[in-house]
PDB file of C-alpha atoms in Angstrom:
ATOM      1  CA  UNK A   1      14.362 -14.493   9.015  1.00  0.00           C
ATOM      2  CA  UNK A   2      13.981 -10.942  10.278  1.00  0.00           C
ATOM      3  CA  UNK A   3      11.168  -9.786   8.911  1.00  0.00           C
ATOM      4  CA  UNK A   4       8.046  -6.975   9.058  1.00  0.00           C
ATOM      5  CA  UNK A   5       4.966  -7.244   7.425  1.00  0.00           C
ATOM      6  CA  UNK A   6       2.238  -4.057   7.156  1.00  0.00           C
ATOM      7  CA  UNK A   7      -1.368  -4.344   6.641  1.00  0.00           C
ATOM      8  CA  UNK A   8      -3.913  -3.403   4.577  1.00  0.00           C
ATOM      9  CA  UNK A   9      -1.366  -3.752   1.688  1.00  0.00           C
ATOM     10  CA  UNK A  10      -3.745  -1.651  -0.452  1.00  0.00           C
ATOM     11  CA  UNK A  11      -5.906   1.527   1.232  1.00  0.00           C
ATOM     12  CA  UNK A  12      -9.151   3.994   0.231  1.00  0.00           C
ATOM     13  CA  UNK A  13     -10.653   5.966   1.718  1.00  0.00           C
ATOM     14  CA  UNK A  14     -13.071   9.112   1.578  1.00  0.00           C
ATOM     15  CA  UNK A  15     -10.998  12.933   3.281  1.00  0.00           C
ATOM     16  CA  UNK A  16     -11.905  13.729   6.518  1.00  0.00           C
ATOM     17  CA  UNK A  17     -12.163   9.677   7.587  1.00  0.00           C
ATOM     18  CA  UNK A  18      -8.767   8.227   9.461  1.00  0.00           C
ATOM     19  CA  UNK A  19      -6.525   5.086   8.079  1.00  0.00           C
ATOM     20  CA  UNK A  20      -4.972   3.400  10.453  1.00  0.00           C
ATOM     21  CA  UNK A  21      -1.641   1.209   9.088  1.00  0.00           C
ATOM     22  CA  UNK A  22      -0.498  -1.941  11.341  1.00  0.00           C
ATOM     23  CA  UNK A  23       3.643  -2.780  11.491  1.00  0.00           C
ATOM     24  CA  UNK A  24       4.689  -6.519  12.651  1.00  0.00           C
ATOM     25  CA  UNK A  25       7.171  -7.287  13.200  1.00  0.00           C
ATOM     26  CA  UNK A  26       6.902 -11.682  12.430  1.00  0.00           C
ATOM     27  CA  UNK A  27      10.542 -12.855  14.025  1.00  0.00           C
ATOM     28  CA  UNK A  28      12.736 -10.684  15.864  1.00  0.00           C
ATOM     29  CA  UNK A  29      11.664  -7.938  18.776  1.00  0.00           C
ATOM     30  CA  UNK A  30      12.288  -4.631  17.297  1.00  0.00           C
ATOM     31  CA  UNK A  31      12.539  -2.008  20.236  1.00  0.00           C
ATOM     32  CA  UNK A  32      13.040   0.804  17.486  1.00  0.00           C
ATOM     33  CA  UNK A  33      10.860   0.703  14.047  1.00  0.00           C
ATOM     34  CA  UNK A  34      10.711   3.883  10.827  1.00  0.00           C
ATOM     35  CA  UNK A  35       7.224   5.633   9.316  1.00  0.00           C
ATOM     36  CA  UNK A  36       8.528   6.586   5.510  1.00  0.00           C
ATOM     37  CA  UNK A  37       6.641   7.451   3.271  1.00  0.00           C
ATOM     38  CA  UNK A  38       7.561   8.002  -0.629  1.00  0.00           C
ATOM     39  CA  UNK A  39       5.850   9.905  -3.212  1.00  0.00           C
ATOM     40  CA  UNK A  40       6.048   8.577  -7.419  1.00  0.00           C
ATOM     41  CA  UNK A  41       9.349   8.186  -8.465  1.00  0.00           C
ATOM     42  CA  UNK A  42      10.884   9.726  -5.464  1.00  0.00           C
ATOM     43  CA  UNK A  43      13.571   8.286  -2.579  1.00  0.00           C
ATOM     44  CA  UNK A  44      11.698   7.138   0.772  1.00  0.00           C
ATOM     45  CA  UNK A  45      11.857  10.105   3.524  1.00  0.00           C
ATOM     46  CA  UNK A  46      11.443   9.664   6.962  1.00  0.00           C
ATOM     47  CA  UNK A  47       9.091  10.185   9.091  1.00  0.00           C
ATOM     48  CA  UNK A  48       8.820   9.303  12.647  1.00  0.00           C
ATOM     49  CA  UNK A  49      11.353   6.883  14.646  1.00  0.00           C
ATOM     50  CA  UNK A  50       8.820   4.206  17.486  1.00  0.00           C
ATOM     51  CA  UNK A  51      10.473   3.477  20.295  1.00  0.00           C
ATOM     52  CA  UNK A  52       8.669   0.384  22.442  1.00  0.00           C
ATOM     53  CA  UNK A  53       6.681   2.382  25.833  1.00  0.00           C
ATOM     54  CA  UNK A  54       8.146   6.130  25.079  1.00  0.00           C
ATOM     55  CA  UNK A  55       6.661   8.206  22.448  1.00  0.00           C
ATOM     56  CA  UNK A  56       7.774   8.718  19.074  1.00  0.00           C
ATOM     57  CA  UNK A  57      10.087  10.968  17.384  1.00  0.00           C
ATOM     58  CA  UNK A  58       8.622  12.573  14.820  1.00  0.00           C
ATOM     59  CA  UNK A  59      10.961  14.302  11.942  1.00  0.00           C
ATOM     60  CA  UNK A  60      10.872  18.349  11.768  1.00  0.00           C
ATOM     61  CA  UNK A  61       7.798  19.477   9.138  1.00  0.00           C
ATOM     62  CA  UNK A  62       5.923  16.229  10.065  1.00  0.00           C
ATOM     63  CA  UNK A  63       2.397  16.970  11.879  1.00  0.00           C
ATOM     64  CA  UNK A  64       2.946  14.747  15.061  1.00  0.00           C
ATOM     65  CA  UNK A  65      -1.353  15.046  16.040  1.00  0.00           C
ATOM     66  CA  UNK A  66      -2.294  14.186  12.071  1.00  0.00           C
ATOM     67  CA  UNK A  67       0.070  11.784  12.726  1.00  0.00           C
ATOM     68  CA  UNK A  68       0.169   9.172  15.111  1.00  0.00           C
ATOM     69  CA  UNK A  69       2.208   6.737  16.247  1.00  0.00           C
ATOM     70  CA  UNK A  70       1.541   3.521  18.641  1.00  0.00           C
ATOM     71  CA  UNK A  71       5.028   1.447  19.581  1.00  0.00           C
ATOM     72  CA  UNK A  72       2.987  -0.253  21.690  1.00  0.00           C
ATOM     73  CA  UNK A  73       4.770  -4.176  21.352  1.00  0.00           C
ATOM     74  CA  UNK A  74       8.223  -5.084  20.480  1.00  0.00           C
ATOM     75  CA  UNK A  75       6.354  -6.283  17.453  1.00  0.00           C
ATOM     76  CA  UNK A  76       3.977  -4.262  16.167  1.00  0.00           C
ATOM     77  CA  UNK A  77       3.631  -0.267  16.109  1.00  0.00           C
ATOM     78  CA  UNK A  78       0.906   1.500  13.892  1.00  0.00           C
ATOM     79  CA  UNK A  79       0.579   5.252  12.489  1.00  0.00           C
ATOM     80  CA  UNK A  80      -3.115   6.084  12.263  1.00  0.00           C
ATOM     81  CA  UNK A  81      -3.047   9.395   9.226  1.00  0.00           C
ATOM     82  CA  UNK A  82      -5.732  10.976  11.329  1.00  0.00           C
ATOM     83  CA  UNK A  83      -8.576  13.573   9.141  1.00  0.00           C
ATOM     84  CA  UNK A  84      -6.900  12.421   6.048  1.00  0.00           C
ATOM     85  CA  UNK A  85      -7.169  14.517   2.260  1.00  0.00           C
ATOM     86  CA  UNK A  86      -5.778  14.037  -0.840  1.00  0.00           C
ATOM     87  CA  UNK A  87      -2.496  15.528  -0.463  1.00  0.00           C
ATOM     88  CA  UNK A  88      -2.703  12.921   2.020  1.00  0.00           C
ATOM     89  CA  UNK A  89      -1.944   9.956   0.095  1.00  0.00           C
ATOM     90  CA  UNK A  90       1.072   8.048  -0.732  1.00  0.00           C
ATOM     91  CA  UNK A  91       3.487   5.616  -0.052  1.00  0.00           C
ATOM     92  CA  UNK A  92       3.731   4.433   3.138  1.00  0.00           C
ATOM     93  CA  UNK A  93       6.206   2.241   4.932  1.00  0.00           C
ATOM     94  CA  UNK A  94       6.866   0.387   8.003  1.00  0.00           C
ATOM     95  CA  UNK A  95      10.383  -0.348   9.445  1.00  0.00           C
ATOM     96  CA  UNK A  96      12.066  -3.197  12.550  1.00  0.00           C
ATOM     97  CA  UNK A  97      15.898  -2.491  13.496  1.00  0.00           C
ATOM     98  CA  UNK A  98      16.849  -6.025  14.073  1.00  0.00           C
ATOM     99  CA  UNK A  99      19.428  -5.124  16.584  1.00  0.00           C
ATOM    100  CA  UNK A 100      22.600  -7.078  15.567  1.00  0.00           C
ATOM    101  CA  UNK A 101      25.307  -7.333  13.875  1.00  0.00           C
ATOM    102  CA  UNK A 102      24.928  -4.717  11.244  1.00  0.00           C
ATOM    103  CA  UNK A 103      21.934  -3.109  13.151  1.00  0.00           C
ATOM    104  CA  UNK A 104      19.884  -2.933  10.041  1.00  0.00           C
ATOM    105  CA  UNK A 105      16.794  -1.805   9.216  1.00  0.00           C
ATOM    106  CA  UNK A 106      14.181  -4.444   7.578  1.00  0.00           C
ATOM    107  CA  UNK A 107      11.164  -3.031   5.885  1.00  0.00           C
ATOM    108  CA  UNK A 108       6.973  -4.114   5.305  1.00  0.00           C
ATOM    109  CA  UNK A 109       6.126  -4.649   1.921  1.00  0.00           C
ATOM    110  CA  UNK A 110       4.726  -0.827   2.223  1.00  0.00           C
ATOM    111  CA  UNK A 111       1.349   0.858   2.505  1.00  0.00           C
ATOM    112  CA  UNK A 112      -1.171   2.447  -0.713  1.00  0.00           C
ATOM    113  CA  UNK A 113      -3.898   5.567   0.625  1.00  0.00           C
ATOM    114  CA  UNK A 114      -5.684   6.641  -1.720  1.00  0.00           C
ATOM    115  CA  UNK A 115      -7.721   9.696  -0.013  1.00  0.00           C
ATOM    116  CA  UNK A 116     -10.690  10.197  -2.429  1.00  0.00           C
TER     117      UNK A 116
ATOM    118  CA  UNK U   1      24.762  16.767   8.480  1.00  0.00           C
ATOM    119  CA  UNK U   2      24.051  13.356   6.049  1.00  0.00           C
ATOM    120  CA  UNK U   3      23.808  12.805   1.924  1.00  0.00           C
ATOM    121  CA  UNK U   4      24.387  10.295   0.108  1.00  0.00           C
ATOM    122  CA  UNK U   5      24.388  10.960  -3.507  1.00  0.00           C
ATOM    123  CA  UNK U   6      23.020   8.533  -6.679  1.00  0.00           C
ATOM    124  CA  UNK U   7      24.346  10.144  -9.576  1.00  0.00           C
ATOM    125  CA  UNK U   8      22.504   7.182 -11.797  1.00  0.00           C
ATOM    126  CA  UNK U   9      19.378   8.256 -12.253  1.00  0.00           C
ATOM    127  CA  UNK U  10      18.615   5.155 -14.764  1.00  0.00           C
ATOM    128  CA  UNK U  11      21.467   2.221 -16.065  1.00  0.00           C
ATOM    129  CA  UNK U  12      20.585  -0.384 -18.062  1.00  0.00           C
ATOM    130  CA  UNK U  13      22.188  -4.303 -18.958  1.00  0.00           C
ATOM    131  CA  UNK U  14      22.018  -6.929 -20.465  1.00  0.00           C
ATOM    132  CA  UNK U  15      21.723 -10.222 -18.706  1.00  0.00           C
ATOM    133  CA  UNK U  16      24.251 -12.693 -16.833  1.00  0.00           C
ATOM    134  CA  UNK U  17      26.979  -8.664 -17.493  1.00  0.00           C
ATOM    135  CA  UNK U  18      28.347  -7.018 -14.127  1.00  0.00           C
ATOM    136  CA  UNK U  19      25.983  -3.483 -13.771  1.00  0.00           C
ATOM    137  CA  UNK U  20      27.613  -1.367 -10.976  1.00  0.00           C
ATOM    138  CA  UNK U  21      25.632   1.318  -9.851  1.00  0.00           C
ATOM    139  CA  UNK U  22      27.187   4.524  -7.894  1.00  0.00           C
ATOM    140  CA  UNK U  23      26.883   5.881  -4.931  1.00  0.00           C
ATOM    141  CA  UNK U  24      29.474   8.184  -2.500  1.00  0.00           C
ATOM    142  CA  UNK U  25      28.642   9.959   1.072  1.00  0.00           C
ATOM    143  CA  UNK U  26      28.772  12.595   3.158  1.00  0.00           C
ATOM    144  CA  UNK U  27      29.085  12.658   6.853  1.00  0.00           C
ATOM    145  CA  UNK U  28      31.795  14.290   9.985  1.00  0.00           C
ATOM    146  CA  UNK U  29      30.752  10.949  11.624  1.00  0.00           C
ATOM    147  CA  UNK U  30      33.360   8.563  12.136  1.00  0.00           C
ATOM    148  CA  UNK U  31      31.085   5.337  12.388  1.00  0.00           C
ATOM    149  CA  UNK U  32      29.160   5.109  10.393  1.00  0.00           C
ATOM    150  CA  UNK U  33      26.804   1.767   8.024  1.00  0.00           C
ATOM    151  CA  UNK U  34      26.221   1.953   4.361  1.00  0.00           C
ATOM    152  CA  UNK U  35      23.781  -0.392   3.117  1.00  0.00           C
ATOM    153  CA  UNK U  36      21.613  -1.228  -0.096  1.00  0.00           C
ATOM    154  CA  UNK U  37      18.715  -1.873  -1.022  1.00  0.00           C
ATOM    155  CA  UNK U  38      15.989  -3.230  -3.771  1.00  0.00           C
ATOM    156  CA  UNK U  39      12.897  -1.794  -4.416  1.00  0.00           C
ATOM    157  CA  UNK U  40      10.902  -3.845  -7.206  1.00  0.00           C
ATOM    158  CA  UNK U  41       7.463  -2.851  -9.388  1.00  0.00           C
ATOM    159  CA  UNK U  42       5.714  -4.179  -5.231  1.00  0.00           C
ATOM    160  CA  UNK U  43       7.202  -1.476  -3.571  1.00  0.00           C
ATOM    161  CA  UNK U  44       9.082  -3.535  -1.048  1.00  0.00           C
ATOM    162  CA  UNK U  45      12.338  -2.718   0.309  1.00  0.00           C
ATOM    163  CA  UNK U  46      15.416  -5.178  -0.106  1.00  0.00           C
ATOM    164  CA  UNK U  47      18.156  -5.699   2.417  1.00  0.00           C
ATOM    165  CA  UNK U  48      20.821  -6.094   0.171  1.00  0.00           C
ATOM    166  CA  UNK U  49      24.149  -6.324   1.852  1.00  0.00           C
ATOM    167  CA  UNK U  50      25.920  -3.876   4.869  1.00  0.00           C
ATOM    168  CA  UNK U  51      29.668  -2.458   4.767  1.00  0.00           C
ATOM    169  CA  UNK U  52      30.836  -1.483   8.111  1.00  0.00           C
ATOM    170  CA  UNK U  53      32.950   1.573   8.402  1.00  0.00           C
ATOM    171  CA  UNK U  54      35.469  -0.234  10.502  1.00  0.00           C
ATOM    172  CA  UNK U  55      35.581  -3.111   8.305  1.00  0.00           C
ATOM    173  CA  UNK U  56      38.753  -3.534   5.774  1.00  0.00           C
ATOM    174  CA  UNK U  57      36.867  -5.751   3.867  1.00  0.00           C
ATOM    175  CA  UNK U  58      34.886  -4.753   1.236  1.00  0.00           C
ATOM    176  CA  UNK U  59      30.915  -6.933   2.009  1.00  0.00           C
ATOM    177  CA  UNK U  60      29.708  -8.887  -0.265  1.00  0.00           C
ATOM    178  CA  UNK U  61      26.307 -11.192  -0.029  1.00  0.00           C
ATOM    179  CA  UNK U  62      26.097 -13.491  -3.060  1.00  0.00           C
ATOM    180  CA  UNK U  63      25.936 -11.804  -6.652  1.00  0.00           C
ATOM    181  CA  UNK U  64      25.492  -9.142  -4.375  1.00  0.00           C
ATOM    182  CA  UNK U  65      29.776  -7.206  -3.853  1.00  0.00           C
ATOM    183  CA  UNK U  66      30.203  -3.870  -1.962  1.00  0.00           C
ATOM    184  CA  UNK U  67      32.800  -1.454  -3.387  1.00  0.00           C
ATOM    185  CA  UNK U  68      34.417   0.327  -0.502  1.00  0.00           C
ATOM    186  CA  UNK U  69      36.947   3.250  -0.842  1.00  0.00           C
ATOM    187  CA  UNK U  70      36.999   4.633   2.187  1.00  0.00           C
ATOM    188  CA  UNK U  71      39.119   7.751   0.973  1.00  0.00           C
ATOM    189  CA  UNK U  72      37.314   8.539  -2.124  1.00  0.00           C
ATOM    190  CA  UNK U  73      34.064   8.035   0.527  1.00  0.00           C
ATOM    191  CA  UNK U  74      32.408   5.501  -2.056  1.00  0.00           C
ATOM    192  CA  UNK U  75      29.802   2.529  -1.798  1.00  0.00           C
ATOM    193  CA  UNK U  76      29.230   1.222  -5.296  1.00  0.00           C
ATOM    194  CA  UNK U  77      26.522  -1.763  -5.615  1.00  0.00           C
ATOM    195  CA  UNK U  78      28.490  -4.213  -8.062  1.00  0.00           C
ATOM    196  CA  UNK U  79      25.514  -6.638  -9.601  1.00  0.00           C
ATOM    197  CA  UNK U  80      27.190  -9.859 -11.029  1.00  0.00           C
ATOM    198  CA  UNK U  81      25.934 -12.247 -13.550  1.00  0.00           C
ATOM    199  CA  UNK U  82      22.778  -9.808 -14.158  1.00  0.00           C
ATOM    200  CA  UNK U  83      19.491 -11.943 -14.587  1.00  0.00           C
ATOM    201  CA  UNK U  84      16.110 -10.180 -15.265  1.00  0.00           C
ATOM    202  CA  UNK U  85      15.074  -9.906 -12.305  1.00  0.00           C
ATOM    203  CA  UNK U  86      17.085  -7.268 -10.759  1.00  0.00           C
ATOM    204  CA  UNK U  87      14.629  -5.268 -12.616  1.00  0.00           C
ATOM    205  CA  UNK U  88      13.752  -3.237  -9.593  1.00  0.00           C
ATOM    206  CA  UNK U  89      15.025   0.758  -7.561  1.00  0.00           C
ATOM    207  CA  UNK U  90      18.132   0.829  -5.539  1.00  0.00           C
ATOM    208  CA  UNK U  91      18.532   2.849  -3.532  1.00  0.00           C
ATOM    209  CA  UNK U  92      21.880   3.907  -1.164  1.00  0.00           C
ATOM    210  CA  UNK U  93      21.441   4.808   2.018  1.00  0.00           C
ATOM    211  CA  UNK U  94      23.925   5.379   5.633  1.00  0.00           C
ATOM    212  CA  UNK U  95      23.671   5.196   8.516  1.00  0.00           C
ATOM    213  CA  UNK U  96      25.664   7.166  11.058  1.00  0.00           C
ATOM    214  CA  UNK U  97      27.830   6.770  15.395  1.00  0.00           C
ATOM    215  CA  UNK U  98      24.202   6.287  17.932  1.00  0.00           C
ATOM    216  CA  UNK U  99      21.570   7.779  15.371  1.00  0.00           C
ATOM    217  CA  UNK U 100      19.550   4.676  13.409  1.00  0.00           C
ATOM    218  CA  UNK U 101      17.841   6.600  11.193  1.00  0.00           C
ATOM    219  CA  UNK U 102      18.660   5.630   7.913  1.00  0.00           C
ATOM    220  CA  UNK U 103      20.123   8.508   5.616  1.00  0.00           C
ATOM    221  CA  UNK U 104      17.902   7.323   1.648  1.00  0.00           C
ATOM    222  CA  UNK U 105      20.667   8.546  -2.081  1.00  0.00           C
ATOM    223  CA  UNK U 106      17.451   9.225  -4.485  1.00  0.00           C
ATOM    224  CA  UNK U 107      17.961   6.293  -6.298  1.00  0.00           C
ATOM    225  CA  UNK U 108      19.281   4.125  -9.081  1.00  0.00           C
ATOM    226  CA  UNK U 109      16.616   2.710 -11.628  1.00  0.00           C
ATOM    227  CA  UNK U 110      18.551  -0.694 -13.303  1.00  0.00           C
ATOM    228  CA  UNK U 111      16.638  -2.302 -16.142  1.00  0.00           C
ATOM    229  CA  UNK U 112      18.492  -6.224 -17.221  1.00  0.00           C
ATOM    230  CA  UNK U 113      17.995  -6.756 -20.948  1.00  0.00           C
ATOM    231  CA  UNK U 114      17.864  -9.518 -23.484  1.00  0.00           C
TER     232      UNK U 114
END
C-alpha cells in the first residue's frame, strides 16, 4: 500500500515553454501533498505544501507564479513549471501524506526536468 | 527552527555486516517524528522507518532499526546483514508538532561491498 506515482518520469523542453507534472496517490486519499526539488548530490528542498481544495502554501523564495500547484482531488496534485528556463532544470519529486498512525509521507518516483 | 544533521557523507560496509548511519536533530517542539528514507540511484525516495518522540521502544522494520536516544537527540539507523541492494543514499528527516513538513538532513551515501 501507500503507492504514489508521478508522471512524466523525464521531460525535456525548450526554454519558455510550460511543463506539467502529475502526482497521484494510487491506493489512498491524500489531503496533503508536497512538492520538492532536488539538485544533484543535494538533499530535498521543500517547494510547497498542497492541500486538496485550497491554495498551495509556498516556501520562502519559491515563486508561486512560476510553479503553479493545483490539488483538485484527493488523489491528484499537479505542478506546472511556467515559462521554464535552463535554471529550472532539476529533479522534482512529490509526496503524499498518509494519515495513519505516523502521518508518513510517501514519495513518487520523481521527474527529471531538462530545459534546453 | 528544526535541524537535522547527518555527519557522514559516505560509508562503506561489507556484505552481511551491520552498519549504523548517524542522525542528530534539534527542535524545541516536544512532539516530533523521525523518519529514514532510502534513495537509490533511480531517484525514488523509499520510506524505511519511523520513530515518534513519545514512543518508548525503538522502532524496528525487518533489517532496519532506529536507535533513538532522546536525551542525546539522536536517531541513528542500524541496517543489519547488509546486502548489495542496500547501496544508496540515506536521508534522515523530521516533522514537528502539527506541521506536516519534513526537514531533511544532507544524506549519507552507503556503499555495500563484497
